[in-house]
Amino acid sequence: MFDVPGWPGHLPGQHVDVRLTAEDGYSVQRSYSISSAPDGNRVELAVQRVVDGEVSPYLCDVLSVGDKIELRGPVGGWFVWRPADQAPVTLVAGGSGIAPLMAMVRTRASEGSRVPFRLVYSVRTPDDVLFADELRRRARDDAGLDVRLVYTRQTPEGSPEPPGRLGVATLNTYGWPAEFTPNCFVCGPTGFVETVSDILVALGHDLRRVRTERFG
Amino acid sequence: MSDDHVDGNALAGDLREIFAVDLTTATGRCAGCGYRGSVATLRVYRNAPGLVARCPHCEEVVLRLVRGRDRAWLDLRGTVSLEIPLPS
Ligand SMILES: Cc1cc2nc3c(=O)[nH]c(=O)nc-3n(C[C@H](O)[C@H](O)[C@H](O)COP(=O)(O)OP(=O)(O)OC[C@H]3O[C@@H](n4cnc5c(N)ncnc54)[C@H](O)[C@@H]3O)c2cc1C
Ligand SMILES: [Zn+2]
């Protein structure tokens, strides 16, 4: 969570570029999606630690409250949901790909939007669910929001279904049918995004309505 | 850095530093195959020197951006034209 003086506000789905510069001038830059709804100068990022990564371990383990970092943004006007668009929305997240989709879910609520949303969120195990409590609460309280979790390695205790990869059947059942011409937003690791967008196109979705954000 | 490509959308920050408007929502036409699409839909590879954006249809390089400390080089040889939405 960052407090950014002079933050101009953002659209849900946009990202920032974080730059870290060492004393000798060496600098590295990575992109992170904004997970919060617009709220004054506050900007929330959800960063997943990549073992032996250059930037994410620093953000997760070293950075602490009160530290300053260099942020550039908000940027990106394409992978965004605009509340004025009344088409139903299918969101598909893999792992930390939930971040920009969370901003959309939160903005929908804060704007009082009635656009029907369906979120399909793929994680390895129940411990990997980001925003778990908030999603549970919103699935109950936010009218018109459906949330479906898919576990690929280990399911919660007592779950009737075995773990498994997100496939055609799940997207067909828990996303909007192509005939409703929904806007689809797919975000996560590159391989995940490729698989999901191929499935959506196979299910008859117009590629122009499938917007993707590959995390690499 | 990851070998996997990301979307043209990831170029937004670097391009915004050079241009006054968001170039990722511009519609570009590929010189190789004529594909028309938003810059955000290009495939961006980050393991080359600089950033290389390829056409999602024919895989030709359409845009290349190299940044130095105090300047940037933008190579648009693979692009026929860019149609850029302007705030009205
Ligand atoms: C537009 C955009 C938005 C993004 N938003 C987010 C976000 O909201 N939250 C978030 O956590 N990340 C996000 N990412 C990914 C993020 O930018 C970094 O790539 C990631 O944090 C890894 O950086 P690093 O410096 O720690 O690792 P690096 O030093 O870059 O990589 C270390 C090793 O990990 C591998 N690796 C790199 N990236 C990943 C990855 N994403 N998953 C698995 N292995 C990887 C590399 O191949 C390498 O072997 C986003 C990426 C883009 C392009
Ligand atoms: Zn092409």
mmCIF file of C-alpha atoms and ligand atoms in Angstrom:
data_model
loop_
_atom_site.group_PDB
_atom_site.id
_atom_site.type_symbol
_atom_site.label_atom_id
_atom_site.label_comp_id
_atom_site.label_asym_id
_atom_site.label_seq_id
_atom_site.Cartn_x
_atom_site.Cartn_y
_atom_site.Cartn_z
ATOM 1 C CA MET A 1 0.000 0.000 0.000
ATOM 2 C CA PHE A 2 1.497 3.306 -1.076
ATOM 3 C CA ASP A 3 0.640 6.889 -0.449
ATOM 4 C CA VAL A 4 1.476 8.765 -3.643
ATOM 5 C CA PRO A 5 1.365 12.544 -3.340
ATOM 6 C CA GLY A 6 -0.356 14.050 -6.366
ATOM 7 C CA TRP A 7 -1.703 10.704 -7.601
ATOM 8 C CA PRO A 8 -3.999 11.616 -10.517
ATOM 9 C CA GLY A 9 -6.364 8.664 -9.968
ATOM 10 C CA HIS A 10 -6.491 5.537 -12.097
ATOM 11 C CA LEU A 11 -8.751 3.230 -14.055
ATOM 12 C CA PRO A 12 -9.154 -0.349 -12.813
ATOM 13 C CA GLY A 13 -6.707 -2.562 -14.721
ATOM 14 C CA GLN A 14 -3.921 -0.002 -15.055
ATOM 15 C CA HIS A 15 -0.420 -0.640 -13.736
ATOM 16 C CA VAL A 16 2.585 1.250 -12.443
ATOM 17 C CA ASP A 17 6.265 0.756 -13.165
ATOM 18 C CA VAL A 18 8.398 0.396 -10.044
ATOM 19 C CA ARG A 19 12.027 1.434 -10.373
ATOM 20 C CA LEU A 20 14.738 0.533 -7.906
ATOM 21 C CA THR A 21 18.080 2.305 -8.212
ATOM 22 C CA ALA A 22 21.242 1.235 -6.411
ATOM 23 C CA GLU A 23 23.800 3.702 -5.130
ATOM 24 C CA ASP A 24 26.066 3.030 -8.094
ATOM 25 C CA GLY A 25 23.261 4.094 -10.457
ATOM 26 C CA TYR A 26 22.287 0.569 -11.575
ATOM 27 C CA SER A 27 18.531 0.448 -11.878
ATOM 28 C CA VAL A 28 15.874 -2.151 -12.555
ATOM 29 C CA GLN A 29 12.247 -1.673 -13.417
ATOM 30 C CA ARG A 30 9.200 -3.951 -13.192
ATOM 31 C CA SER A 31 5.489 -3.453 -13.770
ATOM 32 C CA TYR A 32 2.851 -4.064 -11.097
ATOM 33 C CA SER A 33 -0.887 -3.841 -11.485
ATOM 34 C CA ILE A 34 -2.885 -1.632 -9.179
ATOM 35 C CA SER A 35 -5.247 -3.765 -7.088
ATOM 36 C CA SER A 36 -7.141 -0.965 -5.341
ATOM 37 C CA ALA A 37 -10.127 1.020 -6.571
ATOM 38 C CA PRO A 38 -9.431 4.741 -7.035
ATOM 39 C CA ASP A 39 -9.156 6.235 -3.551
ATOM 40 C CA GLY A 40 -7.370 9.568 -3.222
ATOM 41 C CA ASN A 41 -3.595 9.184 -3.036
ATOM 42 C CA ARG A 42 -3.681 5.546 -1.933
ATOM 43 C CA VAL A 43 -2.415 2.877 -4.312
ATOM 44 C CA GLU A 44 -2.298 -0.811 -3.451
ATOM 45 C CA LEU A 45 -0.106 -3.356 -5.225
ATOM 46 C CA ALA A 46 -0.174 -7.143 -4.722
ATOM 47 C CA VAL A 47 3.295 -8.526 -5.340
ATOM 48 C CA GLN A 48 4.055 -12.225 -5.412
ATOM 49 C CA ARG A 49 7.589 -13.197 -4.404
ATOM 50 C CA VAL A 50 9.491 -14.833 -7.254
ATOM 51 C CA VAL A 51 12.300 -16.893 -5.723
ATOM 52 C CA ASP A 52 15.678 -15.455 -6.861
ATOM 53 C CA GLY A 53 13.901 -12.552 -8.532
ATOM 54 C CA GLU A 54 15.582 -9.161 -8.611
ATOM 55 C CA VAL A 55 12.704 -6.929 -7.622
ATOM 56 C CA SER A 56 9.832 -8.884 -6.048
ATOM 57 C CA PRO A 57 11.781 -10.237 -3.019
ATOM 58 C CA TYR A 58 12.866 -6.687 -2.249
ATOM 59 C CA LEU A 59 9.281 -5.423 -2.384
ATOM 60 C CA CYS A 60 7.984 -8.345 -0.308
ATOM 61 C CA ASP A 61 10.730 -8.737 2.301
ATOM 62 C CA VAL A 62 12.902 -5.642 2.501
ATOM 63 C CA LEU A 63 10.575 -2.730 1.886
ATOM 64 C CA SER A 64 8.812 -1.657 5.054
ATOM 65 C CA VAL A 65 6.281 0.912 6.162
ATOM 66 C CA GLY A 66 7.587 4.427 5.669
ATOM 67 C CA ASP A 67 10.097 3.517 2.919
ATOM 68 C CA LYS A 68 10.022 5.382 -0.356
ATOM 69 C CA ILE A 69 10.207 3.919 -3.840
ATOM 70 C CA GLU A 70 9.958 5.306 -7.339
ATOM 71 C CA LEU A 71 6.631 4.669 -9.079
ATOM 72 C CA ARG A 72 5.704 5.674 -12.618
ATOM 73 C CA GLY A 73 2.066 5.661 -13.567
ATOM 74 C CA PRO A 74 -0.762 4.970 -13.719
ATOM 75 C CA VAL A 75 -0.167 3.684 -17.256
ATOM 76 C CA GLY A 76 -1.936 1.525 -19.823
ATOM 77 C CA GLY A 77 -5.307 2.501 -21.256
ATOM 78 C CA TRP A 78 -6.169 -0.808 -22.870
ATOM 79 C CA PHE A 79 -6.486 -3.449 -20.159
ATOM 80 C CA VAL A 80 -9.068 -1.403 -18.281
ATOM 81 C CA TRP A 81 -12.694 -1.831 -17.358
ATOM 82 C CA ARG A 82 -14.839 1.283 -17.746
ATOM 83 C CA PRO A 83 -17.918 1.303 -15.492
ATOM 84 C CA ALA A 84 -19.945 3.027 -18.237
ATOM 85 C CA ASP A 85 -19.662 -0.128 -20.372
ATOM 86 C CA GLN A 86 -22.777 -2.176 -19.602
ATOM 87 C CA ALA A 87 -21.654 -5.487 -21.164
ATOM 88 C CA PRO A 88 -21.316 -8.385 -18.704
ATOM 89 C CA VAL A 89 -17.775 -9.127 -17.593
ATOM 90 C CA THR A 90 -15.867 -12.396 -17.259
ATOM 91 C CA LEU A 91 -12.651 -12.132 -15.251
ATOM 92 C CA VAL A 92 -10.117 -14.961 -15.301
ATOM 93 C CA ALA A 93 -7.132 -14.783 -12.958
ATOM 94 C CA GLY A 94 -4.149 -17.062 -12.477
ATOM 95 C CA GLY A 95 -2.166 -16.528 -9.260
ATOM 96 C CA SER A 96 -1.109 -12.904 -8.762
ATOM 97 C CA GLY A 97 -3.075 -12.086 -11.933
ATOM 98 C CA ILE A 98 -5.927 -11.382 -9.535
ATOM 99 C CA ALA A 99 -4.417 -7.919 -8.829
ATOM 100 C CA PRO A 100 -5.877 -5.805 -11.661
ATOM 101 C CA LEU A 101 -9.105 -7.848 -11.642
ATOM 102 C CA MET A 102 -9.504 -7.080 -7.940
ATOM 103 C CA ALA A 103 -9.351 -3.377 -8.829
ATOM 104 C CA MET A 104 -12.224 -3.983 -11.270
ATOM 105 C CA VAL A 105 -14.307 -5.882 -8.684
ATOM 106 C CA ARG A 106 -13.722 -3.152 -6.105
ATOM 107 C CA THR A 107 -14.441 -0.313 -8.522
ATOM 108 C CA ARG A 108 -17.675 -2.010 -9.578
ATOM 109 C CA ALA A 109 -18.763 -1.972 -5.925
ATOM 110 C CA SER A 110 -17.585 1.550 -5.126
ATOM 111 C CA GLU A 111 -19.327 2.925 -8.227
ATOM 112 C CA GLY A 112 -22.546 1.071 -7.384
ATOM 113 C CA SER A 113 -22.405 -0.604 -10.808
ATOM 114 C CA ARG A 114 -24.894 -3.381 -11.610
ATOM 115 C CA VAL A 115 -22.891 -4.824 -14.482
ATOM 116 C CA PRO A 116 -22.892 -8.608 -13.911
ATOM 117 C CA PHE A 117 -19.396 -9.922 -13.104
ATOM 118 C CA ARG A 118 -18.116 -13.469 -13.032
ATOM 119 C CA LEU A 119 -14.660 -14.142 -11.642
ATOM 120 C CA VAL A 120 -12.858 -17.444 -12.192
ATOM 121 C CA TYR A 121 -9.669 -17.529 -10.125
ATOM 122 C CA SER A 122 -7.084 -20.280 -10.461
ATOM 123 C CA VAL A 123 -4.658 -20.960 -7.603
ATOM 124 C CA ARG A 124 -2.421 -23.847 -6.616
ATOM 125 C CA THR A 125 -3.674 -24.396 -3.070
ATOM 126 C CA PRO A 126 -6.155 -22.757 -0.669
ATOM 127 C CA ASP A 127 -3.213 -20.936 0.982
ATOM 128 C CA ASP A 128 -2.435 -19.156 -2.277
ATOM 129 C CA VAL A 129 -5.735 -17.284 -2.537
ATOM 130 C CA LEU A 130 -5.009 -13.557 -2.402
ATOM 131 C CA PHE A 131 -7.803 -11.389 -0.973
ATOM 132 C CA ALA A 132 -9.479 -14.592 0.281
ATOM 133 C CA ASP A 133 -11.637 -13.028 3.009
ATOM 134 C CA GLU A 134 -12.651 -10.058 0.933
ATOM 135 C CA LEU A 135 -13.609 -12.253 -2.021
ATOM 136 C CA ARG A 136 -15.700 -14.498 0.221
ATOM 137 C CA ARG A 137 -17.468 -11.463 1.640
ATOM 138 C CA ARG A 138 -18.008 -9.835 -1.740
ATOM 139 C CA ALA A 139 -19.327 -13.047 -3.324
ATOM 140 C CA ARG A 140 -21.973 -12.989 -0.588
ATOM 141 C CA ASP A 141 -22.706 -9.243 -0.437
ATOM 142 C CA ASP A 142 -21.971 -7.734 -3.880
ATOM 143 C CA ALA A 143 -25.135 -8.462 -5.857
ATOM 144 C CA GLY A 144 -24.301 -9.655 -9.359
ATOM 145 C CA LEU A 145 -20.780 -10.852 -8.569
ATOM 146 C CA ASP A 146 -20.023 -14.582 -8.843
ATOM 147 C CA VAL A 147 -16.684 -15.978 -7.703
ATOM 148 C CA ARG A 148 -15.403 -19.416 -8.624
ATOM 149 C CA LEU A 149 -12.091 -20.711 -7.305
ATOM 150 C CA VAL A 150 -10.169 -23.401 -9.166
ATOM 151 C CA TYR A 151 -7.439 -25.321 -7.314
ATOM 152 C CA THR A 152 -4.733 -26.875 -9.428
ATOM 153 C CA ARG A 153 -2.645 -28.721 -6.788
ATOM 154 C CA GLN A 154 -4.641 -29.090 -3.591
ATOM 155 C CA THR A 155 -8.297 -28.416 -2.799
ATOM 156 C CA PRO A 156 -9.734 -27.206 0.517
ATOM 157 C CA GLU A 157 -10.532 -29.861 3.097
ATOM 158 C CA GLY A 158 -13.805 -31.626 2.356
ATOM 159 C CA SER A 159 -13.992 -30.459 -1.251
ATOM 160 C CA PRO A 160 -15.826 -33.011 -3.415
ATOM 161 C CA GLU A 161 -13.724 -32.293 -6.507
ATOM 162 C CA PRO A 162 -10.102 -33.266 -7.124
ATOM 163 C CA PRO A 163 -7.597 -30.528 -7.970
ATOM 164 C CA GLY A 164 -7.172 -29.879 -11.677
ATOM 165 C CA ARG A 165 -6.225 -27.345 -14.306
ATOM 166 C CA LEU A 166 -8.647 -24.734 -15.474
ATOM 167 C CA GLY A 167 -10.286 -26.211 -18.559
ATOM 168 C CA VAL A 168 -12.985 -25.701 -21.180
ATOM 169 C CA ALA A 169 -15.765 -27.076 -18.985
ATOM 170 C CA THR A 170 -15.048 -24.738 -16.071
ATOM 171 C CA LEU A 171 -14.830 -21.623 -18.245
ATOM 172 C CA ASN A 172 -17.972 -22.680 -20.081
ATOM 173 C CA THR A 173 -19.873 -23.137 -16.810
ATOM 174 C CA TYR A 174 -18.555 -20.256 -14.729
ATOM 175 C CA GLY A 175 -17.869 -17.585 -17.361
ATOM 176 C CA TRP A 176 -20.528 -15.809 -19.436
ATOM 177 C CA PRO A 177 -21.546 -17.563 -22.664
ATOM 178 C CA ALA A 178 -20.162 -16.013 -25.859
ATOM 179 C CA GLU A 179 -23.717 -15.109 -26.990
ATOM 180 C CA PHE A 180 -23.884 -12.518 -24.207
ATOM 181 C CA THR A 181 -20.883 -10.764 -25.811
ATOM 182 C CA PRO A 182 -19.151 -10.231 -22.481
ATOM 183 C CA ASN A 183 -15.912 -8.328 -22.022
ATOM 184 C CA CYS A 184 -13.313 -10.857 -20.903
ATOM 185 C CA PHE A 185 -10.222 -9.873 -18.938
ATOM 186 C CA VAL A 186 -7.552 -12.535 -18.506
ATOM 187 C CA CYS A 187 -4.499 -11.989 -16.343
ATOM 188 C CA GLY A 188 -1.665 -14.074 -14.932
ATOM 189 C CA PRO A 189 1.490 -15.910 -15.972
ATOM 190 C CA THR A 190 2.013 -15.950 -19.750
ATOM 191 C CA GLY A 191 1.323 -19.687 -20.173
ATOM 192 C CA PHE A 192 -1.910 -19.426 -18.216
ATOM 193 C CA VAL A 193 -3.102 -16.447 -20.245
ATOM 194 C CA GLU A 194 -2.336 -18.237 -23.534
ATOM 195 C CA THR A 195 -4.318 -21.308 -22.462
ATOM 196 C CA VAL A 196 -7.319 -19.338 -21.246
ATOM 197 C CA SER A 197 -7.530 -17.064 -24.276
ATOM 198 C CA ASP A 198 -7.328 -20.092 -26.588
ATOM 199 C CA ILE A 199 -10.211 -21.693 -24.665
ATOM 200 C CA LEU A 200 -12.302 -18.518 -24.796
ATOM 201 C CA VAL A 201 -11.812 -18.234 -28.546
ATOM 202 C CA ALA A 202 -12.701 -21.929 -28.929
ATOM 203 C CA LEU A 203 -15.883 -21.231 -26.939
ATOM 204 C CA GLY A 204 -16.820 -18.644 -29.555
ATOM 205 C CA HIS A 205 -15.690 -15.413 -27.910
ATOM 206 C CA ASP A 206 -14.625 -12.593 -30.208
ATOM 207 C CA LEU A 207 -10.880 -12.132 -29.752
ATOM 208 C CA ARG A 208 -11.387 -8.366 -29.716
ATOM 209 C CA ARG A 209 -13.390 -8.725 -26.526
ATOM 210 C CA VAL A 210 -10.743 -10.824 -24.823
ATOM 211 C CA ARG A 211 -8.214 -8.491 -23.214
ATOM 212 C CA THR A 212 -5.082 -9.966 -21.753
ATOM 213 C CA GLU A 213 -2.355 -8.981 -19.345
ATOM 214 C CA ARG A 214 0.586 -11.381 -19.316
ATOM 215 C CA PHE A 215 2.827 -11.125 -16.291
ATOM 216 C CA GLY A 216 5.714 -12.997 -17.927
ATOM 217 C CA MET B 1 14.018 -11.626 -16.444
ATOM 218 C CA SER B 2 11.441 -14.037 -17.783
ATOM 219 C CA ASP B 3 11.793 -15.360 -21.342
ATOM 220 C CA ASP B 4 8.036 -15.363 -21.749
ATOM 221 C CA HIS B 5 6.578 -12.503 -23.693
ATOM 222 C CA VAL B 6 4.177 -10.008 -22.207
ATOM 223 C CA ASP B 7 1.550 -7.790 -23.846
ATOM 224 C CA GLY B 8 2.189 -4.504 -25.635
ATOM 225 C CA ASN B 9 0.370 -3.013 -22.696
ATOM 226 C CA ALA B 10 3.588 -3.427 -20.706
ATOM 227 C CA LEU B 11 5.200 -0.769 -22.941
ATOM 228 C CA ALA B 12 2.810 1.862 -21.611
ATOM 229 C CA GLY B 13 5.194 3.347 -19.042
ATOM 230 C CA ASP B 14 8.236 3.603 -21.301
ATOM 231 C CA LEU B 15 6.230 5.047 -24.197
ATOM 232 C CA ARG B 16 4.404 7.496 -21.968
ATOM 233 C CA GLU B 17 7.757 8.911 -20.941
ATOM 234 C CA ILE B 18 8.394 9.813 -24.586
ATOM 235 C CA PHE B 19 4.927 10.656 -25.913
ATOM 236 C CA ALA B 20 2.262 12.957 -24.562
ATOM 237 C CA VAL B 21 -0.544 10.417 -25.003
ATOM 238 C CA ASP B 22 -0.966 6.703 -24.260
ATOM 239 C CA LEU B 23 0.454 4.975 -27.323
ATOM 240 C CA THR B 24 -0.670 1.481 -26.303
ATOM 241 C CA THR B 25 -4.268 2.237 -27.305
ATOM 242 C CA ALA B 26 -3.116 3.359 -30.773
ATOM 243 C CA THR B 27 -3.983 1.088 -33.696
ATOM 244 C CA GLY B 28 -0.945 -0.007 -35.644
ATOM 245 C CA ARG B 29 -0.571 -1.730 -38.997
ATOM 246 C CA CYS B 30 2.119 -4.373 -39.441
ATOM 247 C CA ALA B 31 4.435 -3.847 -42.426
ATOM 248 C CA GLY B 32 4.890 -7.608 -42.750
ATOM 249 C CA CYS B 33 1.323 -8.891 -42.996
ATOM 250 C CA GLY B 34 -1.013 -5.938 -42.716
ATOM 251 C CA TYR B 35 -2.402 -6.989 -39.321
ATOM 252 C CA ARG B 36 -4.217 -4.089 -37.684
ATOM 253 C CA GLY B 37 -4.503 -4.007 -33.938
ATOM 254 C CA SER B 38 -3.901 -2.056 -30.805
ATOM 255 C CA VAL B 39 -0.263 -1.642 -29.743
ATOM 256 C CA ALA B 40 -1.371 -3.276 -26.470
ATOM 257 C CA THR B 41 -1.943 -6.555 -28.345
ATOM 258 C CA LEU B 42 1.637 -6.863 -29.631
ATOM 259 C CA ARG B 43 3.896 -9.534 -28.132
ATOM 260 C CA VAL B 44 6.680 -7.915 -26.189
ATOM 261 C CA TYR B 45 9.960 -9.735 -25.578
ATOM 262 C CA ARG B 46 12.178 -8.289 -22.895
ATOM 263 C CA ASN B 47 15.234 -10.513 -23.104
ATOM 264 C CA ALA B 48 16.585 -8.849 -26.245
ATOM 265 C CA PRO B 49 18.629 -5.665 -25.807
ATOM 266 C CA GLY B 50 15.779 -3.270 -25.136
ATOM 267 C CA LEU B 51 12.175 -4.175 -25.779
ATOM 268 C CA VAL B 52 11.071 -5.892 -28.958
ATOM 269 C CA ALA B 53 7.404 -5.920 -29.947
ATOM 270 C CA ARG B 54 6.308 -8.486 -32.497
ATOM 271 C CA CYS B 55 3.130 -8.809 -34.542
ATOM 272 C CA PRO B 56 0.785 -11.373 -32.896
ATOM 273 C CA HIS B 57 -0.145 -12.570 -36.388
ATOM 274 C CA CYS B 58 3.130 -12.960 -38.345
ATOM 275 C CA GLU B 59 5.706 -12.565 -35.517
ATOM 276 C CA GLU B 60 7.679 -9.895 -37.417
ATOM 277 C CA VAL B 61 9.267 -7.153 -35.338
ATOM 278 C CA VAL B 62 7.028 -4.084 -35.563
ATOM 279 C CA LEU B 63 8.547 -1.898 -32.870
ATOM 280 C CA ARG B 64 11.798 -1.814 -30.962
ATOM 281 C CA LEU B 65 12.600 0.440 -28.043
ATOM 282 C CA VAL B 66 16.030 0.789 -26.504
ATOM 283 C CA ARG B 67 16.608 3.045 -23.551
ATOM 284 C CA GLY B 68 19.853 4.562 -22.462
ATOM 285 C CA ARG B 69 20.495 6.668 -19.444
ATOM 286 C CA ASP B 70 19.634 9.962 -21.142
ATOM 287 C CA ARG B 71 18.030 8.937 -24.444
ATOM 288 C CA ALA B 72 15.813 6.379 -26.116
ATOM 289 C CA TRP B 73 15.845 4.827 -29.570
ATOM 290 C CA LEU B 74 12.540 3.898 -31.139
ATOM 291 C CA ASP B 75 12.672 1.762 -34.279
ATOM 292 C CA LEU B 76 9.344 1.585 -36.141
ATOM 293 C CA ARG B 77 10.500 -0.036 -39.387
ATOM 294 C CA GLY B 78 7.958 -2.838 -39.054
ATOM 295 C CA THR B 79 5.018 -0.483 -38.680
ATOM 296 C CA VAL B 80 3.199 1.018 -41.681
ATOM 297 C CA SER B 81 1.169 3.493 -39.643
ATOM 298 C CA LEU B 82 -0.136 4.261 -36.190
ATOM 299 C CA GLU B 83 -3.584 5.690 -35.594
ATOM 300 C CA ILE B 84 -3.490 7.475 -32.262
ATOM 301 C CA PRO B 85 -6.614 8.416 -30.313
ATOM 302 C CA LEU B 86 -6.347 11.923 -28.901
ATOM 303 C CA PRO B 87 -8.286 13.305 -25.966
ATOM 304 C CA SER B 88 -10.991 15.547 -27.470
HETATM 305 C C1 LIG C 1 1.891 -5.240 -17.055
HETATM 306 C C2 LIG C 1 2.412 -6.152 -15.970
HETATM 307 C C3 LIG C 1 1.791 -6.159 -14.720
HETATM 308 C C4 LIG C 1 2.272 -6.985 -13.669
HETATM 309 N N1 LIG C 1 1.624 -6.994 -12.479
HETATM 310 C C5 LIG C 1 2.063 -7.777 -11.466
HETATM 311 C C6 LIG C 1 1.361 -7.823 -10.199
HETATM 312 O O1 LIG C 1 0.347 -7.137 -9.994
HETATM 313 N N2 LIG C 1 1.856 -8.647 -9.218
HETATM 314 C C7 LIG C 1 2.987 -9.406 -9.404
HETATM 315 O O2 LIG C 1 3.388 -10.105 -8.466
HETATM 316 N N3 LIG C 1 3.659 -9.396 -10.591
HETATM 317 C C8 LIG C 1 3.228 -8.592 -11.620
HETATM 318 N N4 LIG C 1 3.913 -8.580 -12.832
HETATM 319 C C9 LIG C 1 5.188 -9.328 -12.927
HETATM 320 C C10 LIG C 1 6.331 -8.428 -12.402
HETATM 321 O O3 LIG C 1 6.503 -7.315 -13.260
HETATM 322 C C11 LIG C 1 7.698 -9.142 -12.345
HETATM 323 O O4 LIG C 1 7.956 -9.785 -13.559
HETATM 324 C C12 LIG C 1 7.802 -10.167 -11.221
HETATM 325 O O5 LIG C 1 7.560 -9.526 -9.961
HETATM 326 C C13 LIG C 1 9.192 -10.810 -11.188
HETATM 327 O O6 LIG C 1 10.183 -9.811 -11.052
HETATM 328 P P1 LIG C 1 11.553 -10.094 -10.297
HETATM 329 O O7 LIG C 1 12.458 -8.937 -10.541
HETATM 330 O O8 LIG C 1 11.282 -10.450 -8.871
HETATM 331 O O9 LIG C 1 12.120 -11.391 -10.985
HETATM 332 P P2 LIG C 1 13.202 -11.460 -12.170
HETATM 333 O O10 LIG C 1 14.539 -11.087 -11.637
HETATM 334 O O11 LIG C 1 12.678 -10.702 -13.307
HETATM 335 O O12 LIG C 1 13.147 -13.006 -12.514
HETATM 336 C C14 LIG C 1 13.754 -14.014 -11.699
HETATM 337 C C15 LIG C 1 13.392 -15.385 -12.201
HETATM 338 O O13 LIG C 1 11.993 -15.612 -12.102
HETATM 339 C C16 LIG C 1 11.414 -15.846 -13.371
HETATM 340 N N5 LIG C 1 10.198 -15.040 -13.416
HETATM 341 C C17 LIG C 1 10.106 -13.751 -13.781
HETATM 342 N N6 LIG C 1 8.843 -13.311 -13.675
HETATM 343 C C18 LIG C 1 8.123 -14.345 -13.210
HETATM 344 C C19 LIG C 1 6.764 -14.505 -12.880
HETATM 345 N N7 LIG C 1 5.891 -13.483 -13.014
HETATM 346 N N8 LIG C 1 6.354 -15.715 -12.419
HETATM 347 C C20 LIG C 1 7.229 -16.737 -12.302
HETATM 348 N N9 LIG C 1 8.529 -16.644 -12.596
HETATM 349 C C21 LIG C 1 8.978 -15.470 -13.060
HETATM 350 C C22 LIG C 1 12.416 -15.419 -14.379
HETATM 351 O O14 LIG C 1 12.362 -16.209 -15.555
HETATM 352 C C23 LIG C 1 13.725 -15.604 -13.652
HETATM 353 O O15 LIG C 1 14.187 -16.899 -13.792
HETATM 354 C C24 LIG C 1 3.420 -7.791 -13.895
HETATM 355 C C25 LIG C 1 4.052 -7.775 -15.156
HETATM 356 C C26 LIG C 1 3.554 -6.980 -16.177
HETATM 357 C C27 LIG C 1 4.256 -6.990 -17.513
HETATM 358 ZN ZN ZN C 2 2.266 -9.049 -39.019
#
